[in-house]
PDB file of C-alpha atoms in Angstrom:
ATOM      1  CA  MET W   1      -4.208 -20.430 -23.732  1.00  0.00           C
ATOM      2  CA  TYR W   2      -0.674 -20.342 -25.136  1.00  0.00           C
ATOM      3  CA  VAL W   3      -0.444 -20.276 -28.940  1.00  0.00           C
ATOM      4  CA  LEU W   4       2.830 -21.805 -30.103  1.00  0.00           C
ATOM      5  CA  ASP W   5       5.101 -20.664 -32.912  1.00  0.00           C
ATOM      6  CA  ALA W   6       7.681 -23.039 -34.453  1.00  0.00           C
ATOM      7  CA  SER W   7      10.322 -21.735 -32.021  1.00  0.00           C
ATOM      8  CA  ALA W   8       8.304 -23.225 -29.138  1.00  0.00           C
ATOM      9  CA  PHE W   9       8.713 -26.709 -30.595  1.00  0.00           C
ATOM     10  CA  ILE W  10      12.352 -26.154 -31.550  1.00  0.00           C
ATOM     11  CA  ASN W  11      13.263 -24.895 -28.057  1.00  0.00           C
ATOM     12  CA  GLU W  12      11.104 -27.470 -26.206  1.00  0.00           C
ATOM     13  CA  TYR W  13       8.804 -24.887 -24.602  1.00  0.00           C
ATOM     14  CA  HIS W  14       6.820 -26.341 -21.683  1.00  0.00           C
ATOM     15  CA  THR W  15       3.716 -25.082 -19.927  1.00  0.00           C
ATOM     16  CA  THR W  16       0.976 -26.601 -17.825  1.00  0.00           C
ATOM     17  CA  GLU W  17      -1.569 -24.301 -19.496  1.00  0.00           C
ATOM     18  CA  GLN W  18      -3.670 -25.208 -22.530  1.00  0.00           C
ATOM     19  CA  THR W  19      -1.863 -24.825 -25.837  1.00  0.00           C
ATOM     20  CA  ALA W  20      -2.835 -24.223 -29.450  1.00  0.00           C
ATOM     21  CA  SER W  21      -1.144 -23.788 -32.797  1.00  0.00           C
ATOM     22  CA  ILE W  22      -1.991 -23.720 -36.492  1.00  0.00           C
ATOM     23  CA  PRO W  23      -1.341 -26.364 -39.186  1.00  0.00           C
ATOM     24  CA  MET W  24       1.118 -24.076 -41.018  1.00  0.00           C
ATOM     25  CA  VAL W  25       3.484 -24.232 -38.019  1.00  0.00           C
ATOM     26  CA  GLN W  26       3.645 -28.017 -38.343  1.00  0.00           C
ATOM     27  CA  GLU W  27       4.615 -27.597 -42.011  1.00  0.00           C
ATOM     28  CA  GLU W  28       7.647 -25.514 -40.948  1.00  0.00           C
ATOM     29  CA  LEU W  29       8.983 -28.210 -38.630  1.00  0.00           C
ATOM     30  CA  GLU W  30      11.228 -31.164 -39.444  1.00  0.00           C
ATOM     31  CA  GLY W  31      12.511 -34.248 -37.637  1.00  0.00           C
ATOM     32  CA  GLU W  32      12.142 -34.350 -33.863  1.00  0.00           C
ATOM     33  CA  HIS W  33      10.526 -30.912 -33.827  1.00  0.00           C
ATOM     34  CA  ALA W  34       7.714 -32.169 -36.089  1.00  0.00           C
ATOM     35  CA  PHE W  35       7.318 -35.196 -33.814  1.00  0.00           C
ATOM     36  CA  ARG W  36       7.053 -32.852 -30.827  1.00  0.00           C
ATOM     37  CA  PHE W  37       4.187 -31.014 -32.589  1.00  0.00           C
ATOM     38  CA  ASP W  38       2.441 -34.340 -33.278  1.00  0.00           C
ATOM     39  CA  ALA W  39       2.917 -35.466 -29.669  1.00  0.00           C
ATOM     40  CA  MET W  40       1.481 -32.230 -28.287  1.00  0.00           C
ATOM     41  CA  GLU W  41      -1.454 -32.416 -30.680  1.00  0.00           C
ATOM     42  CA  GLY W  42      -2.035 -35.990 -29.551  1.00  0.00           C
ATOM     43  CA  SER W  43      -2.026 -34.901 -25.914  1.00  0.00           C
ATOM     44  CA  GLY W  44      -4.655 -32.211 -26.416  1.00  0.00           C
ATOM     45  CA  MET W  45      -3.077 -29.212 -28.122  1.00  0.00           C
ATOM     46  CA  HIS W  46      -5.847 -27.321 -29.961  1.00  0.00           C
ATOM     47  CA  ILE W  47      -5.383 -26.767 -33.708  1.00  0.00           C
ATOM     48  CA  HIS W  48      -6.971 -23.481 -34.727  1.00  0.00           C
ATOM     49  CA  LEU W  49      -7.731 -22.009 -38.149  1.00  0.00           C
ATOM     50  CA  PRO W  50      -8.168 -18.225 -37.862  1.00  0.00           C
ATOM     51  CA  ARG W  51     -11.012 -16.494 -39.692  1.00  0.00           C
ATOM     52  CA  ASP W  52     -10.272 -14.314 -42.699  1.00  0.00           C
ATOM     53  CA  ASP W  53     -11.375 -11.135 -40.896  1.00  0.00           C
ATOM     54  CA  ALA W  54      -8.845 -11.763 -38.105  1.00  0.00           C
ATOM     55  CA  VAL W  55      -6.107 -12.402 -40.676  1.00  0.00           C
ATOM     56  CA  GLU W  56      -6.971  -9.118 -42.399  1.00  0.00           C
ATOM     57  CA  LYS W  57      -6.886  -7.272 -39.057  1.00  0.00           C
ATOM     58  CA  VAL W  58      -3.353  -8.599 -38.442  1.00  0.00           C
ATOM     59  CA  ARG W  59      -2.275  -7.642 -41.974  1.00  0.00           C
ATOM     60  CA  ARG W  60      -3.511  -4.073 -41.391  1.00  0.00           C
ATOM     61  CA  ALA W  61      -1.694  -3.859 -38.044  1.00  0.00           C
ATOM     62  CA  ALA W  62       1.506  -5.226 -39.623  1.00  0.00           C
ATOM     63  CA  SER W  63       1.201  -2.679 -42.411  1.00  0.00           C
ATOM     64  CA  GLU W  64       0.805   0.117 -39.838  1.00  0.00           C
ATOM     65  CA  THR W  65       3.921  -0.972 -37.930  1.00  0.00           C
ATOM     66  CA  GLY W  66       5.937  -1.575 -41.112  1.00  0.00           C
ATOM     67  CA  ASP W  67       6.380  -5.290 -40.402  1.00  0.00           C
ATOM     68  CA  LEU W  68       4.154  -6.690 -43.161  1.00  0.00           C
ATOM     69  CA  ASP W  69       6.998  -7.376 -45.596  1.00  0.00           C
ATOM     70  CA  VAL W  70       8.985  -9.420 -43.043  1.00  0.00           C
ATOM     71  CA  LEU W  71       6.113 -11.579 -41.776  1.00  0.00           C
ATOM     72  CA  SER W  72       5.287 -14.875 -43.454  1.00  0.00           C
ATOM     73  CA  MET W  73       1.701 -15.997 -43.974  1.00  0.00           C
ATOM     74  CA  THR W  74       2.304 -18.466 -41.134  1.00  0.00           C
ATOM     75  CA  ASP W  75       3.317 -15.583 -38.849  1.00  0.00           C
ATOM     76  CA  ILE W  76       0.239 -13.560 -39.785  1.00  0.00           C
ATOM     77  CA  ARG W  77      -2.148 -16.481 -39.285  1.00  0.00           C
ATOM     78  CA  LEU W  78      -0.511 -17.380 -35.961  1.00  0.00           C
ATOM     79  CA  ILE W  79      -0.995 -13.856 -34.626  1.00  0.00           C
ATOM     80  CA  ALA W  80      -4.594 -13.939 -35.905  1.00  0.00           C
ATOM     81  CA  ALA W  81      -5.220 -17.245 -34.120  1.00  0.00           C
ATOM     82  CA  THR W  82      -3.804 -15.831 -30.888  1.00  0.00           C
ATOM     83  CA  PHE W  83      -5.964 -12.726 -31.242  1.00  0.00           C
ATOM     84  CA  GLU W  84      -9.115 -14.812 -31.805  1.00  0.00           C
ATOM     85  CA  LEU W  85      -8.372 -17.150 -28.900  1.00  0.00           C
ATOM     86  CA  ASP W  86      -7.516 -14.241 -26.583  1.00  0.00           C
ATOM     87  CA  GLY W  87      -4.338 -16.162 -25.889  1.00  0.00           C
ATOM     88  CA  THR W  88      -0.655 -15.544 -25.343  1.00  0.00           C
ATOM     89  CA  LEU W  89       1.620 -15.799 -28.369  1.00  0.00           C
ATOM     90  CA  VAL W  90       4.754 -17.850 -27.721  1.00  0.00           C
ATOM     91  CA  THR W  91       7.491 -16.696 -30.113  1.00  0.00           C
ATOM     92  CA  ASP W  92      10.993 -15.275 -30.341  1.00  0.00           C
ATOM     93  CA  ASP W  93      10.242 -13.395 -33.581  1.00  0.00           C
ATOM     94  CA  TYR W  94      10.606  -9.638 -33.028  1.00  0.00           C
ATOM     95  CA  ALA W  95       8.329  -8.590 -35.905  1.00  0.00           C
ATOM     96  CA  MET W  96       5.590 -10.893 -34.608  1.00  0.00           C
ATOM     97  CA  GLN W  97       6.042  -9.428 -31.117  1.00  0.00           C
ATOM     98  CA  ASN W  98       5.779  -5.902 -32.519  1.00  0.00           C
ATOM     99  CA  VAL W  99       2.519  -6.609 -34.353  1.00  0.00           C
ATOM    100  CA  ALA W 100       1.114  -8.555 -31.390  1.00  0.00           C
ATOM    101  CA  ASN W 101       1.908  -5.577 -29.166  1.00  0.00           C
ATOM    102  CA  ARG W 102       0.018  -3.305 -31.599  1.00  0.00           C
ATOM    103  CA  LEU W 103      -3.046  -5.585 -31.239  1.00  0.00           C
ATOM    104  CA  ASP W 104      -2.712  -5.859 -27.432  1.00  0.00           C
ATOM    105  CA  VAL W 105      -1.926  -9.583 -27.739  1.00  0.00           C
ATOM    106  CA  ALA W 106       0.185 -10.932 -24.872  1.00  0.00           C
ATOM    107  CA  VAL W 107       3.556 -12.462 -25.801  1.00  0.00           C
ATOM    108  CA  ASP W 108       5.778 -14.969 -24.017  1.00  0.00           C
ATOM    109  CA  VAL W 109       9.346 -15.258 -25.334  1.00  0.00           C
ATOM    110  CA  ILE W 110      11.433 -18.408 -25.199  1.00  0.00           C
ATOM    111  CA  ALA W 111      15.152 -18.154 -25.924  1.00  0.00           C
ATOM    112  CA  GLN W 112      15.506 -14.440 -26.778  1.00  0.00           C
ATOM    113  CA  ASP W 113      14.834 -11.199 -24.974  1.00  0.00           C
ATOM    114  CA  GLY W 114      11.437  -9.777 -25.858  1.00  0.00           C
ATOM    115  CA  ILE W 115      10.920  -6.414 -27.491  1.00  0.00           C
ATOM    116  CA  GLU W 116      11.226  -3.402 -25.200  1.00  0.00           C
ATOM    117  CA  GLU W 117       8.992  -1.067 -27.195  1.00  0.00           C
ATOM    118  CA  GLN W 118       6.636  -1.119 -30.134  1.00  0.00           C
ATOM    119  CA  ARG W 119       8.094   0.343 -33.324  1.00  0.00           C
ATOM    120  CA  ASN W 120       6.454   1.946 -36.308  1.00  0.00           C
ATOM    121  CA  TRP W 121       9.053   1.501 -39.032  1.00  0.00           C
ATOM    122  CA  SER W 122       9.718   4.141 -41.646  1.00  0.00           C
ATOM    123  CA  PHE W 123      11.041   3.549 -45.151  1.00  0.00           C
ATOM    124  CA  GLN W 124      13.925   5.379 -46.779  1.00  0.00           C
ATOM    125  CA  CYS W 125      14.712   5.768 -50.456  1.00  0.00           C
ATOM    126  CA  SER W 126      18.150   4.429 -51.390  1.00  0.00           C
ATOM    127  CA  GLY W 127      18.432   7.050 -54.131  1.00  0.00           C
ATOM    128  CA  CYS W 128      17.208  10.440 -52.921  1.00  0.00           C
ATOM    129  CA  GLY W 129      17.107   9.636 -49.183  1.00  0.00           C
ATOM    130  CA  ARG W 130      13.502  10.732 -48.638  1.00  0.00           C
ATOM    131  CA  GLU W 131      11.582   8.970 -45.878  1.00  0.00           C
ATOM    132  CA  PHE W 132       8.060   7.582 -46.061  1.00  0.00           C
ATOM    133  CA  ASP W 133       5.669   6.240 -43.428  1.00  0.00           C
ATOM    134  CA  GLU W 134       4.430   3.384 -45.592  1.00  0.00           C
ATOM    135  CA  ASP W 135       6.230   0.814 -47.704  1.00  0.00           C
ATOM    136  CA  LYS W 136       6.083   1.123 -51.478  1.00  0.00           C
ATOM    137  CA  ASP W 137       7.851  -0.875 -54.180  1.00  0.00           C
ATOM    138  CA  ARG W 138       9.673   2.212 -55.405  1.00  0.00           C
ATOM    139  CA  CYS W 139      10.203   5.813 -54.394  1.00  0.00           C
ATOM    140  CA  PRO W 140       7.435   7.922 -55.949  1.00  0.00           C
ATOM    141  CA  ILE W 141       9.951  10.774 -56.418  1.00  0.00           C
ATOM    142  CA  CYS W 142      13.010   9.147 -58.032  1.00  0.00           C
ATOM    143  CA  GLY W 143      11.996   5.502 -58.580  1.00  0.00           C
ATOM    144  CA  SER W 144      14.732   3.936 -56.424  1.00  0.00           C
ATOM    145  CA  PRO W 145      13.967   1.029 -54.049  1.00  0.00           C
ATOM    146  CA  LEU W 146      12.981   1.700 -50.428  1.00  0.00           C
ATOM    147  CA  SER W 147      14.426  -0.003 -47.371  1.00  0.00           C
ATOM    148  CA  ARG W 148      13.009  -0.355 -43.882  1.00  0.00           C
ATOM    149  CA  LYS W 149      14.587   2.079 -41.394  1.00  0.00           C
ATOM    150  CA  ASN W 150      14.598   1.974 -37.602  1.00  0.00           C
ATOM    151  CA  PRO W 151      12.505   4.937 -36.439  1.00  0.00           C
ATOM    152  CA  SER W 152      14.677   5.729 -33.411  1.00  0.00           C
TER     153      SER W 152
END
């Protein structure tokens, strides 16, 4: 089963396999893209609501990879739905791909190149320059804000 992100509807993704999505994706779409969602739902696309435990599992994985702050609730629930359905996530979003990879969820990209490797982001203080493995609101040493840093 292919679980579709908004980019699948925007880029007119086609497959002969069964498809699914979540209601929050429909809320992100406008105009013809929203009509495309409605048409696919009318032709058999499954609408799935992920369980809270699956959503929490995705949140933990996103926290571990450092992607939690860049994922929307829609993104998190879409990954959770894909995980529960043992499906393939259809998205061009790199952060979603990174978290899906962490959870061993298959990904199919549409208009972009997919990720080449999983990343565990680090966070660097803008004041003292110290690096941390997990995101915090402020540096515990000097109090300056942290920013996400590519680990490579």
